[in-house]
Short mmCIF file of C-alpha atoms in Angstrom, two decimals:
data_model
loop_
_atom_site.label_atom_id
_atom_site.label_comp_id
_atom_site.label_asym_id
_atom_site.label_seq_id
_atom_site.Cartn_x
_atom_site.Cartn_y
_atom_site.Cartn_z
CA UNK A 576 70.65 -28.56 16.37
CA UNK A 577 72.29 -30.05 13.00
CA UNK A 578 75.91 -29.36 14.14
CA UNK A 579 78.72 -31.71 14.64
CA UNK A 580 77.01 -34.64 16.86
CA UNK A 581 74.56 -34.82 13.92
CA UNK A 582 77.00 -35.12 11.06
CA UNK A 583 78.63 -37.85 13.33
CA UNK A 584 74.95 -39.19 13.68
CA UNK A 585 74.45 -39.45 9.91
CA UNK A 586 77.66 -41.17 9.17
CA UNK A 587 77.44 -43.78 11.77
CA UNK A 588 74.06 -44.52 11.32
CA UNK A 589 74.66 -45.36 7.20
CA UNK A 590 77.86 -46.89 7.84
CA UNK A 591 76.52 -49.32 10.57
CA UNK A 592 73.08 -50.06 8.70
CA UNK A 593 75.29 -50.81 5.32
CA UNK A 594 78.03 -52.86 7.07
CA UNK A 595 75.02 -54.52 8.89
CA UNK A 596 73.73 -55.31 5.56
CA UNK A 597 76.60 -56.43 3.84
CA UNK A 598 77.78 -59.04 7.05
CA UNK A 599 73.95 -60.60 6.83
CA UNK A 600 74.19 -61.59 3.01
CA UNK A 601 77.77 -63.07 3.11
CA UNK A 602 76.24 -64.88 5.96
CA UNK A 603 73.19 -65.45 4.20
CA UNK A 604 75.79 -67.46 1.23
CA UNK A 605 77.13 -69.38 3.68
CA UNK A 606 76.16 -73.13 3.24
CA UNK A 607 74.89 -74.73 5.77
CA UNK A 608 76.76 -77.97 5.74
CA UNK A 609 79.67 -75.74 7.11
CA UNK A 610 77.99 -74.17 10.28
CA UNK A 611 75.69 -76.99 11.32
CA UNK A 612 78.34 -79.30 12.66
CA UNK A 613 80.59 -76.67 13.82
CA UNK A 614 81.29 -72.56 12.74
CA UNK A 615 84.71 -72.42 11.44
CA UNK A 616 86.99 -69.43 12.83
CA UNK A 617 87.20 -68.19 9.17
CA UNK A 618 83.49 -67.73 9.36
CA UNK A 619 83.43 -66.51 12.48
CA UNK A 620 85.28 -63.54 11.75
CA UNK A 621 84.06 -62.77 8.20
CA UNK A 622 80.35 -62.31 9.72
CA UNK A 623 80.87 -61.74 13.35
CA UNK A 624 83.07 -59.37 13.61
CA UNK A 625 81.53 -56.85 11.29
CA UNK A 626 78.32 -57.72 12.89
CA UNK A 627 79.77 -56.51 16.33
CA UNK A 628 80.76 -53.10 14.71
CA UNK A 629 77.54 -52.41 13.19
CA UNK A 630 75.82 -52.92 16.21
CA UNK A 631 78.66 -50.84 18.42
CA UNK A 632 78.05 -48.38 15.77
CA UNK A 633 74.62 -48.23 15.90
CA UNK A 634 74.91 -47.59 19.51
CA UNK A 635 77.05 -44.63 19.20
CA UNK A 636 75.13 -43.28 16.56
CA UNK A 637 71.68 -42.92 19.39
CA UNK A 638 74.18 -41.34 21.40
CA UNK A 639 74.96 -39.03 18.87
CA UNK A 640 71.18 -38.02 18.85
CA UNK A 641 70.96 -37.60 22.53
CA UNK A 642 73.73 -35.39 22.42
CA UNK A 643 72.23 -32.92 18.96
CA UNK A 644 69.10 -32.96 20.62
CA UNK A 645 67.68 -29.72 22.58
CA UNK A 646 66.18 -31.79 25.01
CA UNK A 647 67.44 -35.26 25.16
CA UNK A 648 64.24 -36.40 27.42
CA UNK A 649 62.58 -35.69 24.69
CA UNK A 650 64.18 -38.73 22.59
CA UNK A 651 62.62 -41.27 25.52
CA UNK A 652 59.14 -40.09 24.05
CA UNK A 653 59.70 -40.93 20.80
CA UNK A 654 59.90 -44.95 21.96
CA UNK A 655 56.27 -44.35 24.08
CA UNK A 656 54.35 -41.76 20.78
CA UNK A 657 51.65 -43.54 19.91
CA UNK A 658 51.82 -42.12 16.60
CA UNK A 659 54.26 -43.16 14.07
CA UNK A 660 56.07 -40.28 11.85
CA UNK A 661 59.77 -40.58 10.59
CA UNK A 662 61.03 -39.85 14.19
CA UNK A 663 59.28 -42.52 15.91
CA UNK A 664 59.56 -45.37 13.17
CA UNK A 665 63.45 -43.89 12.90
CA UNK A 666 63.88 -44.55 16.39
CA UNK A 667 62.39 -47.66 16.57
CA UNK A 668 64.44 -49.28 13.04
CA UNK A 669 67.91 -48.00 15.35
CA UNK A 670 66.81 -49.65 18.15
CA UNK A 671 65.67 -53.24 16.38
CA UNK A 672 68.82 -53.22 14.23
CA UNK A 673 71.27 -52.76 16.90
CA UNK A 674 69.91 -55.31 19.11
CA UNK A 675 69.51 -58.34 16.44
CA UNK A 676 72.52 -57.34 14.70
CA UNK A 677 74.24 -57.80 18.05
CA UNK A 678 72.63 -60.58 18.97
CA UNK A 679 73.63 -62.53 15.59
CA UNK A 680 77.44 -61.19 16.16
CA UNK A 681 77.45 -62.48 19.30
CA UNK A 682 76.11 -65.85 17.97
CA UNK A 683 79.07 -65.75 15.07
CA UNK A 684 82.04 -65.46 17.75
CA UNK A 685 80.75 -67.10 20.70
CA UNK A 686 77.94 -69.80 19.39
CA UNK A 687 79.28 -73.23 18.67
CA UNK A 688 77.18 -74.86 15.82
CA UNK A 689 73.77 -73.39 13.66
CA UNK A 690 71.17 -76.04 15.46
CA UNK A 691 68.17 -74.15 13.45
CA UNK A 692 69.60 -72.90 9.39
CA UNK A 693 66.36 -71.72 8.48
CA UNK A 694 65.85 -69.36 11.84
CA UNK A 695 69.22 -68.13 11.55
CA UNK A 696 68.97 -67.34 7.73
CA UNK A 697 65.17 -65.33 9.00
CA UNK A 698 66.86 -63.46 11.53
CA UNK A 699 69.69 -62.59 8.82
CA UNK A 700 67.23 -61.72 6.69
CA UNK A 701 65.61 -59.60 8.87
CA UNK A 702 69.30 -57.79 9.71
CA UNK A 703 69.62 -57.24 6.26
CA UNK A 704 66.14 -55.87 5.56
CA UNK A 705 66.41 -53.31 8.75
CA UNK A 706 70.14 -52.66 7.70
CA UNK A 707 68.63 -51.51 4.79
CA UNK A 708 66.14 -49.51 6.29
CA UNK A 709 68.57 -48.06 8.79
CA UNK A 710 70.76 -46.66 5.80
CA UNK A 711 67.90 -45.27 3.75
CA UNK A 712 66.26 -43.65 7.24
CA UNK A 713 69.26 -41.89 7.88
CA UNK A 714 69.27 -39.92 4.39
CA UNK A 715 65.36 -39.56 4.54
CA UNK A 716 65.79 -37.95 7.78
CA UNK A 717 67.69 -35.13 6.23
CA UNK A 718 65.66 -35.21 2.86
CA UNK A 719 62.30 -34.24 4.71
CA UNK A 720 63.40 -31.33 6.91
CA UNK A 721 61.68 -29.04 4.58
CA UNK A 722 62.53 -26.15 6.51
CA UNK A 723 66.36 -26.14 4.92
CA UNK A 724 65.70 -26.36 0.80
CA UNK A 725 69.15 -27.87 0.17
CA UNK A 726 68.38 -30.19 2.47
CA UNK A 727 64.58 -31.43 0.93
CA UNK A 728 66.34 -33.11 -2.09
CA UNK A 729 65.74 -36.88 -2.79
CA UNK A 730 68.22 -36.65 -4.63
CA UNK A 731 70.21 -36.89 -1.11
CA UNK A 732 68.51 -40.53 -0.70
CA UNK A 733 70.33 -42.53 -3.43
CA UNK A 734 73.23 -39.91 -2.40
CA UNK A 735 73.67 -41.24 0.68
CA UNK A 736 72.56 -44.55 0.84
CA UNK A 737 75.32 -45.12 -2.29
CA UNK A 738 78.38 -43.80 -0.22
CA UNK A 739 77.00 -45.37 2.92
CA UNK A 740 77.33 -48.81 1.04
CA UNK A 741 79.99 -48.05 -0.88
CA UNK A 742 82.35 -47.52 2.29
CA UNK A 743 80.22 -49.87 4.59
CA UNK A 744 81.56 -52.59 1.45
CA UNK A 745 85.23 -51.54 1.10
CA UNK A 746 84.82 -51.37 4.95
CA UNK A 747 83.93 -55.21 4.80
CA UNK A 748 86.51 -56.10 2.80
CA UNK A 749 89.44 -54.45 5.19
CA UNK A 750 88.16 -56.29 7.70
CA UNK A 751 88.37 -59.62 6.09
CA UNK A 752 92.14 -58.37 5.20
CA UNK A 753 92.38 -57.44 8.79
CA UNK A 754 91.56 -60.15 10.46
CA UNK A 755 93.66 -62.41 7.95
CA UNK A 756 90.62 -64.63 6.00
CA UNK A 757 90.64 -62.82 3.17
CA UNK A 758 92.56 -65.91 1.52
CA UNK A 759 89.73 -68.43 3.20
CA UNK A 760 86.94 -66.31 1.14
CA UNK A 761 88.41 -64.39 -1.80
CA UNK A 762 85.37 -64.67 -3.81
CA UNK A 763 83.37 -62.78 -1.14
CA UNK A 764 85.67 -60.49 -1.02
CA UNK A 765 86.08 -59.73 -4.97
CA UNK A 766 82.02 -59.62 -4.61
CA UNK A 767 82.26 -56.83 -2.28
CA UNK A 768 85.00 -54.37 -3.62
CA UNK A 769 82.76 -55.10 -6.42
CA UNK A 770 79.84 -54.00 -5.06
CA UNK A 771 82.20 -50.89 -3.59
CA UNK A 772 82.63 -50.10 -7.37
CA UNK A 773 78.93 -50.10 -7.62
CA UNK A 774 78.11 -47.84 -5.14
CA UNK A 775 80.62 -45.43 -5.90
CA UNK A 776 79.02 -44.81 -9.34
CA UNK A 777 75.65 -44.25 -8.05
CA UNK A 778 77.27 -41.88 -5.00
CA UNK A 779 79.21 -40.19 -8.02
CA UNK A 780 75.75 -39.52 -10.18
CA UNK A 781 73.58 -38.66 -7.32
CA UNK A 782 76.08 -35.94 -6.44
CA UNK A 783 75.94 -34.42 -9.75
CA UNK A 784 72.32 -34.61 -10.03
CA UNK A 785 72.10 -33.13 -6.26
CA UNK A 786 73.86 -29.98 -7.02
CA UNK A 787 73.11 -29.48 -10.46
CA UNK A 788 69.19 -29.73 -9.70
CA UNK A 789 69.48 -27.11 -6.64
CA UNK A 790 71.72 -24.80 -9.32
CA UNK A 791 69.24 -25.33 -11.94
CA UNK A 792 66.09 -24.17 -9.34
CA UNK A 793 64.45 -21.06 -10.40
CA UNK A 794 65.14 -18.29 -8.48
CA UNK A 795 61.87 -18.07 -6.67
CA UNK A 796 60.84 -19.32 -3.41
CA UNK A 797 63.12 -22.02 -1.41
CA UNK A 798 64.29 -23.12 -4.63
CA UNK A 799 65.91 -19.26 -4.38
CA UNK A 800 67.93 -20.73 -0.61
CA UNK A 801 68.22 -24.35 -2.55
CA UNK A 802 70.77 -22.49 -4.98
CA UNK A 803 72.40 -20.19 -2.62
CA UNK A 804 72.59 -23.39 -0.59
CA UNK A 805 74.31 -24.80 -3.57
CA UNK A 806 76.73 -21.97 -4.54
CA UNK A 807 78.10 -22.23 -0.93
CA UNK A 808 78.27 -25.90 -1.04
CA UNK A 809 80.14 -25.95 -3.90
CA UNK A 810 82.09 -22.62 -4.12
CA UNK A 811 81.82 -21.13 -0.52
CA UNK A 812 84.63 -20.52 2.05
CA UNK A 813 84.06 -24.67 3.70
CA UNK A 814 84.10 -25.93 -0.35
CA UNK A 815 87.29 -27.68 0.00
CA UNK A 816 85.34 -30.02 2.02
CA UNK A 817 83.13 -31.27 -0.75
CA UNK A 818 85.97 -31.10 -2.99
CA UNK A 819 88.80 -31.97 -1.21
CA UNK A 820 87.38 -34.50 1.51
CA UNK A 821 83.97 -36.00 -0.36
CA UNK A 822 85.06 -35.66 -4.44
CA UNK A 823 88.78 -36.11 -4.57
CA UNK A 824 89.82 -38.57 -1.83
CA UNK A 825 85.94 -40.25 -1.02
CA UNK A 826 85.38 -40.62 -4.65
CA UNK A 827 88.05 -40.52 -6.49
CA UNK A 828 90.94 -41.98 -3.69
CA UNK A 829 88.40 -44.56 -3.40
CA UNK A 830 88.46 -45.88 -7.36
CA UNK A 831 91.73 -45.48 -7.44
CA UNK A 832 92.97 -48.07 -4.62
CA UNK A 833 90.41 -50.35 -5.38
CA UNK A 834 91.33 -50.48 -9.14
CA UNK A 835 94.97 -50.77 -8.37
CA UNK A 836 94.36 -53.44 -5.74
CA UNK A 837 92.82 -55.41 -8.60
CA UNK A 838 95.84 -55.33 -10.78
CA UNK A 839 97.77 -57.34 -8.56
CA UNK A 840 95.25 -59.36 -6.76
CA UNK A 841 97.98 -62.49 -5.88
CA UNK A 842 100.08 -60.06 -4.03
CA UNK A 843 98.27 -59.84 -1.01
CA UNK A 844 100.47 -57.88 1.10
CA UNK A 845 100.15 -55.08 -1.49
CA UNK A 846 96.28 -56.10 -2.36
CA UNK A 847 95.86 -55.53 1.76
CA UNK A 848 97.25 -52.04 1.81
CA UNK A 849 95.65 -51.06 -1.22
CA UNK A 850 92.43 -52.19 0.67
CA UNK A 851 93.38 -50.39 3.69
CA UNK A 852 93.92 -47.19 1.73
CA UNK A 853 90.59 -47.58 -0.12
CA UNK A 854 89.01 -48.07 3.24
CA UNK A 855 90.22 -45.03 4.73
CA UNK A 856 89.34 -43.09 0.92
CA UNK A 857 85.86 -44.41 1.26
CA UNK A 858 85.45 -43.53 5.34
CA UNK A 859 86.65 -40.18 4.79
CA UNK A 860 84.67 -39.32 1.75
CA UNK A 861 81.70 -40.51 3.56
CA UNK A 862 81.83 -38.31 6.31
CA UNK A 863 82.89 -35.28 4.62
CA UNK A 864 79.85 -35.47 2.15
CA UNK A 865 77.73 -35.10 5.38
CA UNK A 866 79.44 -32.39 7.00
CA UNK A 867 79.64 -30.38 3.75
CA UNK A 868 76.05 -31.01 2.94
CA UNK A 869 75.10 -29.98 6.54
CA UNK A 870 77.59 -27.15 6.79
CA UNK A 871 76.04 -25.49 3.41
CA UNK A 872 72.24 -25.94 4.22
CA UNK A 873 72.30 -24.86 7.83
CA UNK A 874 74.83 -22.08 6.93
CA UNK A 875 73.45 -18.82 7.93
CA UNK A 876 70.13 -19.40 8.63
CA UNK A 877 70.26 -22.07 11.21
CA UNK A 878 73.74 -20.56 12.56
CA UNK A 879 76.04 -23.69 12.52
#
């Protein structure tokens, strides 16, 4: 339990719920006097295809559950509890997401014209809402495992939810560069680098406030293993993670492209790689805040 598959778990299942998110309102802006006649190709790209990887990561991200779990039969239950607790509603938000927000992606690349606006901009609504909900379940899910003190922070909810959107924006815009519309839409994509800017400010606070709140604990109690937690998190032998990987290229990396991208917006060759780099920043930040938050509460107790 709470190894690798789980970390992976964590960062799929923000970055898909966020990138779900993000896809569903630029959809949601889209007028509908230029998808009731006939769906351009621009638009088909800048909502579809981030659409389709949400959903493929949402996929991957139940698979990474099957494989943390003990006893992987055990996951089938969850869908047929009759009870609802964070598990079962967890399971359930994964499950609803991936399925509309593959459903809509599908409709993007493959569907012709938008015969019904108002029930495509419900189900986009809904996408975004459970997008939402996917991202904040996925930090919640580690905040309420009281058993590891580092862990039972909510100070970990804005903490992740803000670096899930952060990257799940910068994410968006590299694949607008990537599939070559970022010219057809550049005000969507100045919104969401914007928006990346955002989100990297909250992820930035929240971490400060995480580990200076389990420092500041008194030494009593779990608040006691919520400091040691902390020490090793932040000074330990795997500390070059949260440094290194989360702090200096996640946060930092990140700002940097993204501001230097802006300072020569009408190149776009070098505003694409700049994107490309602040991307990768934002991924790799992501990820390593997970792994170093995991690796420094489950480290020695839960022998990870």
């Amino acid at each position: 339990m709470f190894g690798f598959a789980i970390g992976c778990y964590l960062f799929l299942g923000g970055l898909a719920g966020g990138l779900g998110a993000v896809a569903s309102w630029a959809a949601l802006c889209v007028p509908a006097s230029e998808v009731c006649e006939r769906i351009g190709e621009g638009r088909r790209r800048l909502v579809g295809v981030p659409l389709l990887a949400a959903s493929f990561a949402t996929f991957v991200s139940m698979l990474c559950l099957l494989a943390d779990a003990a006893r992987p039969e055990a996951v089938g239950a969850l869908f047929a509890s009759p009870r609802a607790n964070i598990l079962t509603v967890g399971a359930w938000l994964l499950v609803a997401f991936g399925a509309i927000s593959g459903a809509l992606a599908l409709f993007w690349l493959y569907g012709r014209r938008v015969c019904h606006n108002r029930l495509l901009c419900v189900a986009h609504g809904a996408a975004l809402v459970l997008g939402v909900a996917v991202t904040v379940y996925s930090a919640i899910y580690l905040a309420g495992i009281r058993a590891v003190p580092l862990w039972h922070s909510w100070w970990i909810v804005p903490l992740f939810v803000g670096s899930s959107f952060a990257a799940a924006c910068v994410l968006f815009a590299a694949m607008a560069f990537c599939t070559r519309i970022d010219g057809l839409f550049p005000a969507t994509v100045r919104r969401a680098k914007a928006f990346a800017l955002l989100f990297l400010a909250v992820e930035a606070a929240s971490a400060c406030g995480f580990a200076l709140a389990a420092l500041a604990a008194p030494e009593t109690g779990s608040s006691a293993a919520a400091a040691a937690s902390a020490v090793e998190l932040l000074f330990g032998p795997s500390a070059f993670v949260w440094w290194g990987g989360f702090a200096l290229i996640g946060i930092a990396g990140s700002v940097l492209f993204e501001l230097a991208g802006n300072r020569r917006p009408s190149d776009r060759r070098m505003a694409r790689a700049f994107v490309m780099a602040a991307c990768a920043c934002a991924l790799a930040g992501m990820f390593s805040l997970r792994m170093s938050v995991i690796m420094a509460g489950a480290h020695p107790a839960l022998g990870f």
